[in-house]
Short mmCIF file of C-alpha atoms and ligand atoms in Angstrom, two decimals:
data_model
loop_
_atom_site.label_atom_id
_atom_site.label_comp_id
_atom_site.label_asym_id
_atom_site.label_seq_id
_atom_site.Cartn_x
_atom_site.Cartn_y
_atom_site.Cartn_z
CA UNK A 11 0.19 0.06 0.64
CA UNK A 12 0.76 4.16 -0.15
CA UNK A 13 0.04 6.39 1.92
CA UNK A 14 -0.82 9.66 -0.26
CA UNK A 15 -0.10 12.50 1.14
CA UNK A 16 -2.15 16.15 0.92
CA UNK A 17 -0.96 18.71 -1.57
CA UNK A 18 1.37 20.65 0.27
CA UNK A 19 2.08 18.08 2.87
CA UNK A 20 4.88 19.71 5.23
CA UNK A 21 8.32 17.87 5.83
CA UNK A 22 7.41 17.22 9.36
CA UNK A 23 3.61 15.78 8.57
CA UNK A 24 5.92 13.77 5.84
CA UNK A 25 8.84 12.81 8.17
CA UNK A 26 6.21 10.87 11.25
CA UNK A 27 4.35 9.15 8.20
CA UNK A 28 7.56 7.69 7.75
CA UNK A 29 8.76 7.62 11.14
CA UNK A 30 5.33 5.67 12.00
CA UNK A 31 6.12 3.09 9.15
CA UNK A 32 9.73 2.95 10.64
CA UNK A 33 8.02 2.26 13.87
CA UNK A 34 5.76 -1.04 12.45
CA UNK A 35 8.65 -2.11 11.48
CA UNK A 36 8.06 -1.93 7.65
CA UNK A 37 10.07 0.74 4.82
CA UNK A 38 8.85 4.08 3.86
CA UNK A 39 10.15 4.40 0.28
CA UNK A 40 9.58 8.83 -0.92
CA UNK A 41 8.76 9.78 -4.14
CA UNK A 42 7.52 13.23 -4.78
CA UNK A 43 4.90 12.61 -7.47
CA UNK A 44 4.28 15.95 -9.89
CA UNK A 45 0.94 17.35 -6.99
CA UNK A 46 2.26 15.59 -4.24
CA UNK A 47 4.30 13.36 -2.11
CA UNK A 48 3.06 9.36 -2.14
CA UNK A 49 4.73 6.58 0.47
CA UNK A 50 5.26 3.87 -0.33
CA UNK A 51 5.29 0.69 2.64
CA UNK A 52 7.32 -1.90 1.88
CA UNK A 53 7.28 -5.16 4.09
CA UNK A 54 5.11 -8.34 5.16
CA UNK A 55 2.22 -6.44 6.36
CA UNK A 56 0.19 -9.39 7.35
CA UNK A 57 -2.99 -9.07 9.25
CA UNK A 58 -2.27 -5.26 10.85
CA UNK A 59 -2.91 -4.30 7.35
CA UNK A 60 -6.25 -2.96 8.90
CA UNK A 61 -5.34 -1.65 11.98
CA UNK A 62 -2.02 0.26 10.04
CA UNK A 63 -4.09 1.50 7.30
CA UNK A 64 -6.77 3.01 9.74
CA UNK A 65 -3.61 4.77 11.65
CA UNK A 66 -1.77 5.64 8.87
CA UNK A 67 -4.80 7.73 7.28
CA UNK A 68 -5.36 9.74 10.74
CA UNK A 69 -2.43 10.88 10.81
CA UNK A 70 -2.16 14.53 9.96
CA UNK A 71 -1.32 15.62 6.11
CA UNK A 72 -2.10 12.11 4.98
CA UNK A 73 -5.33 11.84 2.32
CA UNK A 74 -5.72 8.82 1.78
CA UNK A 75 -3.90 5.11 1.72
CA UNK A 76 -3.95 3.31 -1.15
CA UNK A 77 -3.92 -0.52 -1.82
CA UNK A 78 -1.49 -1.81 -4.62
CA UNK A 79 -2.49 -4.73 -6.11
CA UNK A 80 0.18 -6.09 -7.67
CA UNK A 81 2.81 -8.18 -5.89
CA UNK A 82 5.72 -5.32 -7.33
CA UNK A 83 5.08 -2.60 -5.50
CA UNK A 84 8.01 0.40 -6.50
CA UNK A 85 8.45 -0.45 -9.74
CA UNK A 86 4.18 -0.92 -9.82
CA UNK A 87 2.78 2.16 -12.54
CA UNK A 88 0.37 3.01 -9.66
CA UNK A 89 2.91 4.03 -6.94
CA UNK A 90 4.78 5.93 -9.73
CA UNK A 91 3.12 6.74 -12.83
CA UNK A 92 5.16 9.12 -14.19
CA UNK A 93 7.18 7.00 -15.92
CA UNK A 94 11.14 6.49 -14.69
CA UNK A 95 14.15 8.47 -16.66
CA UNK A 96 17.47 7.68 -16.52
CA UNK A 97 20.08 9.79 -17.48
CA UNK A 98 24.09 9.19 -17.69
CA UNK A 99 26.52 11.04 -18.71
CA UNK A 100 24.35 11.96 -22.17
CA UNK A 101 22.78 10.00 -22.06
CA UNK A 102 18.83 9.82 -21.16
CA UNK A 103 16.52 6.25 -21.52
CA UNK A 104 13.00 6.23 -21.56
CA UNK A 105 12.52 10.04 -22.51
CA UNK A 106 10.69 9.40 -25.42
CA UNK A 107 14.28 9.08 -27.45
CA UNK A 108 15.88 6.62 -29.19
CA UNK A 109 18.15 4.98 -27.25
CA UNK A 110 20.80 2.64 -28.80
CA UNK A 111 22.70 0.84 -26.97
CA UNK A 112 25.48 -0.77 -29.50
CA UNK A 113 29.05 -2.45 -29.41
CA UNK A 114 30.17 -5.71 -29.34
CA UNK A 115 29.47 -9.17 -28.01
CA UNK A 116 33.01 -9.23 -26.07
CA UNK A 117 35.83 -6.92 -25.71
CA UNK A 118 38.22 -8.88 -27.18
CA UNK A 119 41.33 -6.02 -27.94
CA UNK A 120 41.94 -2.08 -27.43
CA UNK A 121 41.98 -2.58 -31.40
CA UNK A 122 38.69 -3.89 -31.94
CA UNK A 123 36.82 -2.25 -29.14
CA UNK A 124 38.17 1.43 -30.59
CA UNK A 125 36.53 0.68 -34.26
CA UNK A 126 33.49 -1.09 -33.28
CA UNK A 127 33.54 2.12 -30.74
CA UNK A 128 33.94 5.15 -33.17
CA UNK A 129 32.15 3.52 -35.55
CA UNK A 130 29.29 3.13 -33.48
CA UNK A 131 29.31 6.34 -31.74
CA UNK A 132 30.17 7.48 -35.49
CA UNK A 133 26.93 6.41 -36.15
CA UNK A 134 24.46 7.19 -33.84
CA UNK A 135 24.77 5.24 -30.61
CA UNK A 136 24.07 6.53 -27.39
CA UNK A 137 25.45 4.00 -25.17
CA UNK A 138 28.47 1.44 -25.78
CA UNK A 139 27.98 -1.91 -24.96
CA UNK A 140 30.96 -4.82 -24.61
CA UNK A 141 31.09 -7.63 -22.36
CA UNK A 142 34.02 -8.08 -20.32
CA UNK A 143 33.08 -11.13 -17.78
CA UNK A 144 31.21 -12.93 -19.62
CA UNK A 145 28.91 -15.70 -18.77
CA UNK A 146 29.32 -19.34 -21.70
CA UNK A 147 27.62 -21.71 -21.42
CA UNK A 148 31.00 -23.58 -21.99
CA UNK A 149 33.45 -23.65 -19.17
CA UNK A 150 35.85 -23.88 -22.04
CA UNK A 151 34.70 -20.81 -24.17
CA UNK A 152 36.22 -17.45 -24.11
CA UNK A 153 35.80 -15.75 -20.69
CA UNK A 154 36.08 -12.16 -21.32
CA UNK A 155 39.27 -10.05 -20.95
CA UNK A 156 37.50 -9.41 -16.95
CA UNK A 157 39.64 -5.98 -15.96
CA UNK A 158 41.07 -4.98 -18.65
CA UNK A 159 38.46 -4.75 -21.38
CA UNK A 160 36.96 -3.18 -18.07
CA UNK A 161 40.53 -0.30 -18.72
CA UNK A 162 40.01 -0.31 -22.47
CA UNK A 163 35.76 0.03 -22.30
CA UNK A 164 37.03 3.09 -19.90
CA UNK A 165 39.48 4.23 -21.92
CA UNK A 166 36.51 4.23 -25.05
CA UNK A 167 34.15 6.51 -23.85
CA UNK A 168 36.77 8.98 -22.58
CA UNK A 169 37.01 9.05 -26.75
CA UNK A 170 34.03 8.69 -27.74
CA UNK A 171 32.48 10.25 -24.46
CA UNK A 172 29.40 7.86 -24.78
CA UNK A 173 28.06 6.04 -21.14
CA UNK A 174 29.81 2.53 -21.80
CA UNK A 175 27.55 -0.87 -19.37
CA UNK A 176 28.97 -4.64 -18.97
CA UNK A 177 27.61 -6.93 -17.29
CA UNK A 178 28.28 -7.92 -13.67
CA UNK A 179 28.21 -11.15 -13.01
CA UNK A 180 28.57 -12.10 -9.31
CA UNK A 181 28.48 -10.28 -6.52
CA UNK A 182 32.29 -10.13 -5.61
CA UNK A 183 32.50 -8.96 -9.11
CA UNK A 184 30.25 -5.68 -8.49
CA UNK A 185 32.66 -2.73 -6.20
CA UNK A 186 35.53 -3.06 -9.33
CA UNK A 187 32.26 -3.07 -12.68
CA UNK A 188 30.48 0.50 -10.91
CA UNK A 189 34.19 2.01 -10.92
CA UNK A 190 34.60 1.51 -14.35
CA UNK A 191 31.23 0.67 -15.76
CA UNK A 192 27.94 3.73 -16.27
CA UNK A 193 25.54 1.37 -16.42
CA UNK A 194 25.72 -2.65 -14.73
CA UNK A 195 24.64 -4.90 -16.75
CA UNK A 196 22.24 -8.58 -15.06
CA UNK A 197 22.28 -10.88 -18.18
CA UNK A 198 19.24 -13.82 -18.11
CA UNK A 199 21.29 -16.43 -16.29
CA UNK A 200 21.06 -13.79 -12.99
CA UNK A 201 17.96 -12.90 -13.06
CA UNK A 202 17.51 -13.76 -10.13
CA UNK A 203 20.50 -14.25 -8.46
CA UNK A 204 18.87 -11.94 -6.02
CA UNK A 205 22.15 -11.70 -3.64
CA UNK A 206 23.49 -9.77 -6.71
CA UNK A 207 20.05 -7.74 -7.28
CA UNK A 208 20.08 -6.43 -3.89
CA UNK A 209 24.21 -5.84 -3.84
CA UNK A 210 23.84 -3.76 -7.71
CA UNK A 211 20.88 -1.75 -5.31
CA UNK A 212 22.90 -0.51 -2.95
CA UNK A 213 25.74 1.04 -5.90
CA UNK A 214 25.00 4.91 -7.77
CA UNK A 215 24.99 2.89 -11.14
CA UNK A 216 21.80 2.45 -13.93
CA UNK A 217 21.74 -1.17 -13.37
CA UNK A 218 19.91 -2.56 -16.77
CA UNK A 219 18.20 -6.17 -16.09
CA UNK A 220 17.66 -8.20 -19.14
CA UNK A 221 14.71 -10.70 -18.20
CA UNK A 222 16.02 -14.46 -16.75
CA UNK A 223 14.89 -16.34 -20.25
CA UNK A 224 12.34 -18.38 -18.48
CA UNK A 225 10.67 -15.98 -16.72
CA UNK A 226 7.21 -14.81 -16.67
CA UNK A 227 7.54 -10.67 -17.20
CA UNK A 228 6.70 -11.11 -13.02
CA UNK A 229 9.03 -12.38 -11.61
CA UNK A 230 11.01 -10.38 -14.18
CA UNK A 231 9.75 -7.27 -12.19
CA UNK A 232 9.92 -8.60 -8.90
CA UNK A 233 13.83 -8.95 -9.46
CA UNK A 234 13.72 -5.34 -10.72
CA UNK A 235 11.66 -5.41 -7.07
CA UNK A 236 14.79 -6.33 -5.68
CA UNK A 237 17.11 -3.02 -6.63
CA UNK A 238 14.44 -1.24 -6.95
CA UNK A 239 14.74 -1.69 -3.01
CA UNK A 240 17.12 -1.83 -1.98
CA UNK A 241 17.39 1.78 -2.94
CA UNK A 242 18.45 1.94 -6.21
CA UNK A 243 15.87 3.52 -8.96
CA UNK A 244 17.61 3.58 -11.74
CA UNK A 245 16.52 0.18 -13.27
CA UNK A 246 16.19 -0.23 -17.47
CA UNK A 247 13.97 -3.35 -18.73
CA UNK A 248 15.56 -5.62 -21.76
CA UNK A 249 13.48 -7.88 -23.13
CA UNK A 250 16.17 -10.05 -24.68
CA UNK A 251 13.74 -13.21 -26.26
CA UNK A 252 12.49 -16.49 -24.30
CA UNK A 253 13.13 -20.31 -24.33
CA UNK A 254 9.97 -21.44 -26.09
CA UNK A 255 9.73 -24.65 -28.62
CA UNK A 256 11.37 -22.86 -31.52
CA UNK A 257 15.04 -23.42 -32.90
CA UNK A 258 15.22 -21.87 -35.88
CA UNK A 259 15.66 -19.26 -33.69
CA UNK A 260 18.47 -19.06 -30.31
CA UNK A 261 15.08 -17.03 -28.40
CA UNK A 262 12.36 -16.51 -29.30
CA UNK A 263 11.67 -12.33 -28.43
CA UNK A 264 8.19 -11.63 -27.32
CA UNK A 265 7.27 -8.34 -28.11
CA UNK A 266 3.44 -8.51 -26.53
CA UNK A 267 6.53 -7.49 -23.14
CA UNK A 268 7.03 -3.97 -24.62
CA UNK A 269 3.77 -2.71 -24.44
CA UNK A 270 3.26 -4.89 -21.17
CA UNK A 271 5.52 -3.75 -18.81
CA UNK A 272 4.60 -0.06 -20.08
CA UNK A 273 1.97 -0.41 -19.53
CA UNK A 274 2.40 -2.60 -15.20
CA UNK A 275 5.87 -0.55 -14.91
CA UNK A 276 6.93 3.26 -14.82
CA UNK A 277 10.87 1.40 -16.03
CA UNK A 278 11.90 2.21 -19.10
CA UNK A 279 12.47 -1.02 -21.62
CA UNK A 280 15.05 -1.82 -24.28
CA UNK A 281 15.10 -4.90 -26.14
CA UNK A 282 17.58 -7.06 -27.75
CA UNK A 283 17.50 -8.67 -30.80
CA UNK A 284 20.51 -10.26 -30.85
CA UNK A 285 20.72 -12.61 -27.75
CA UNK A 286 16.74 -13.06 -29.31
CA UNK A 287 17.72 -14.32 -32.63
CA UNK A 288 21.03 -15.52 -32.73
CA UNK A 289 21.11 -14.60 -36.71
CA UNK A 290 22.56 -11.06 -37.66
CA UNK A 291 19.65 -10.95 -40.36
CA UNK A 292 16.89 -11.34 -37.99
CA UNK A 293 18.56 -8.57 -35.76
CA UNK A 294 17.37 -5.00 -37.98
CA UNK A 295 13.03 -6.78 -38.45
CA UNK A 296 13.50 -7.11 -35.26
CA UNK A 297 15.68 -4.13 -33.69
CA UNK A 298 12.04 -2.00 -35.53
CA UNK A 299 9.90 -4.43 -34.31
CA UNK A 300 10.43 -3.52 -30.86
CA UNK A 301 10.45 0.20 -31.78
CA UNK A 302 7.95 0.25 -33.04
CA UNK A 303 5.72 -1.78 -30.36
CA UNK A 304 7.67 1.33 -28.26
CA UNK A 305 10.32 0.35 -26.88
CA UNK A 306 13.22 3.40 -25.48
CA UNK A 307 15.28 2.16 -27.40
CA UNK A 308 17.57 -0.82 -28.32
CA UNK A 309 20.73 -2.76 -28.14
CA UNK A 310 23.24 -5.04 -30.10
CA UNK A 311 25.37 -6.92 -30.79
CA UNK A 312 28.42 -4.99 -33.21
CA UNK A 313 31.89 -6.38 -34.54
CA UNK A 314 34.60 -5.19 -36.70
CA UNK A 315 34.33 -8.70 -38.70
CA UNK A 316 32.28 -10.83 -37.17
CA UNK A 317 32.82 -14.32 -38.63
CA UNK A 318 35.77 -13.81 -36.52
CA UNK A 319 34.36 -13.20 -32.62
CA UNK A 320 35.60 -14.90 -30.25
CA UNK A 321 31.94 -15.28 -29.03
CA UNK A 322 28.56 -14.86 -30.50
CA UNK A 323 29.73 -14.76 -34.13
CA UNK A 324 27.08 -15.73 -35.73
CA UNK A 325 24.73 -13.05 -34.20
CA UNK A 326 26.90 -9.83 -34.08
CA UNK A 327 26.48 -7.19 -36.84
CA UNK A 328 29.27 -5.37 -39.35
CA UNK A 329 29.54 -2.03 -38.80
CA UNK A 330 28.17 -1.23 -42.51
CA UNK A 331 24.45 -3.27 -41.41
CA UNK A 332 24.75 -0.75 -37.81
CA UNK A 333 24.85 1.83 -40.05
CA UNK A 334 21.85 0.61 -41.84
CA UNK A 335 19.85 -0.04 -39.03
CA UNK A 336 20.43 3.23 -37.57
CA UNK A 337 19.64 4.59 -41.17
CA UNK A 338 16.39 2.75 -40.84
CA UNK A 339 14.93 2.52 -37.08
CA UNK A 340 15.27 6.32 -36.59
CA UNK A 341 12.19 7.71 -38.53
CA UNK A 342 10.67 4.56 -37.55
CA UNK A 343 11.32 5.63 -34.10
CA UNK A 344 9.73 9.04 -35.65
CA UNK A 345 6.91 7.49 -36.99
CA UNK A 346 5.93 5.54 -33.53
CA UNK A 347 6.14 8.41 -31.31
CA UNK A 348 3.64 10.32 -33.27
CA UNK A 349 1.03 8.13 -32.40
CA UNK A 350 2.45 8.78 -28.50
CA UNK A 351 -0.15 11.85 -28.50
CA UNK A 352 -2.94 9.46 -29.29
CA UNK A 353 -5.41 8.82 -26.53
CA UNK A 354 -4.96 5.10 -25.70
CA UNK A 355 -7.91 2.72 -26.98
CA UNK A 356 -8.40 -0.87 -23.42
CA UNK A 357 -7.01 1.62 -20.44
CA UNK A 358 -6.81 -0.07 -17.16
CA UNK A 359 -9.94 1.58 -14.96
CA UNK A 360 -6.21 2.62 -13.19
CA UNK A 361 -6.14 5.24 -16.46
CA UNK A 362 -2.90 3.32 -17.32
CA UNK A 363 -1.72 2.87 -20.79
CA UNK A 364 -3.14 -0.10 -22.67
CA UNK A 365 -2.20 1.51 -26.21
CA UNK A 366 0.84 1.32 -28.35
CA UNK A 367 3.00 3.63 -27.48
CA UNK A 368 3.56 3.98 -24.17
CA UNK A 369 2.21 7.59 -23.07
C1 PEP B 420 25.08 -9.93 -23.37
O1 PEP B 420 24.36 -8.56 -23.35
O2 PEP B 420 26.58 -9.83 -23.10
C2 PEP B 420 24.80 -11.90 -22.92
C3 PEP B 420 25.23 -12.53 -22.27
O3 PEP B 420 23.32 -11.34 -22.77
P1 PEP B 420 22.15 -12.27 -22.69
O4 PEP B 420 22.76 -12.59 -20.98
O5 PEP B 420 20.81 -11.92 -22.60
O6 PEP B 420 22.69 -13.81 -22.76
MN1 MN B 421 27.06 -12.18 -26.91
#
């Protein structure tokens, strides 16, 4: 549930409400909305709920106490109706602009990274990706250059001005990755690694949480809830495909998840057609499809010589293919942004969007 303060509630009244919530053994999370402050009450409420609702509703400065119907609370639109906008260096994610995250699957050398970084920057990428610690299915496959790759990524950021995103695989890596990277990525295999989620919830870096390949949307949002409830509100969701019975593609890209997520949550949504399809020639149509259904951006793998790549060779775009993708995706994004101003069809009783675009 959350406490809706009156318009113009004083700081003392807000503090008093938070103090009462803490005294009940629950955690208060304040969100300053456009007009008024709302405070989520997070924790195991159980049978005390009716008593607590009455007690909080009677406090000075409180207008109402409202239940949150979803199991995810802080990440829900009910609690936080406005879109979350993540700002990192010059990149703004979730404000309606087109986010393009591009770069190699793995950082293989300084030269390979710089050549890719320069090319994707010139073509219009807004974030540079590159794997340093690689989660590989086989223990014998290339595992990434580790800290050496983090240093190259930091140099590439200095060179291009692009913020860098890279994966953190385990709690012991969080500090070192956060020292170099601008955005921390949690990979599909770690979506329910709760100690890792809590740890990235405590650092001052945005986190991109990829969907577990066997996870429902609700499990995914509950994983995001771990990060936000640990203190980090800057979470980005990434649909990277789920496992189905289909074998022609590496995974099945769940495009319906994009508008669904915009309906359920205020967090920005990115699509990753590289890992979703596993095939270079399918990346562009699915990237465009993701933007057409309202994604805030795309993450794609790009390599100067994909066939020689040390990981995910079949799905990485060439530099030319990335330029071609940019040329075709920008107008689609512009066309879809135009739809955002239209009234939504099929909005829920809560007045929360159900249309093609999220606004
Ligand atoms: C990646 O982006 O490098 C990656 C390993 O992706 P995923 O976790 O989605 O497989
Ligand atoms: Mn990859």
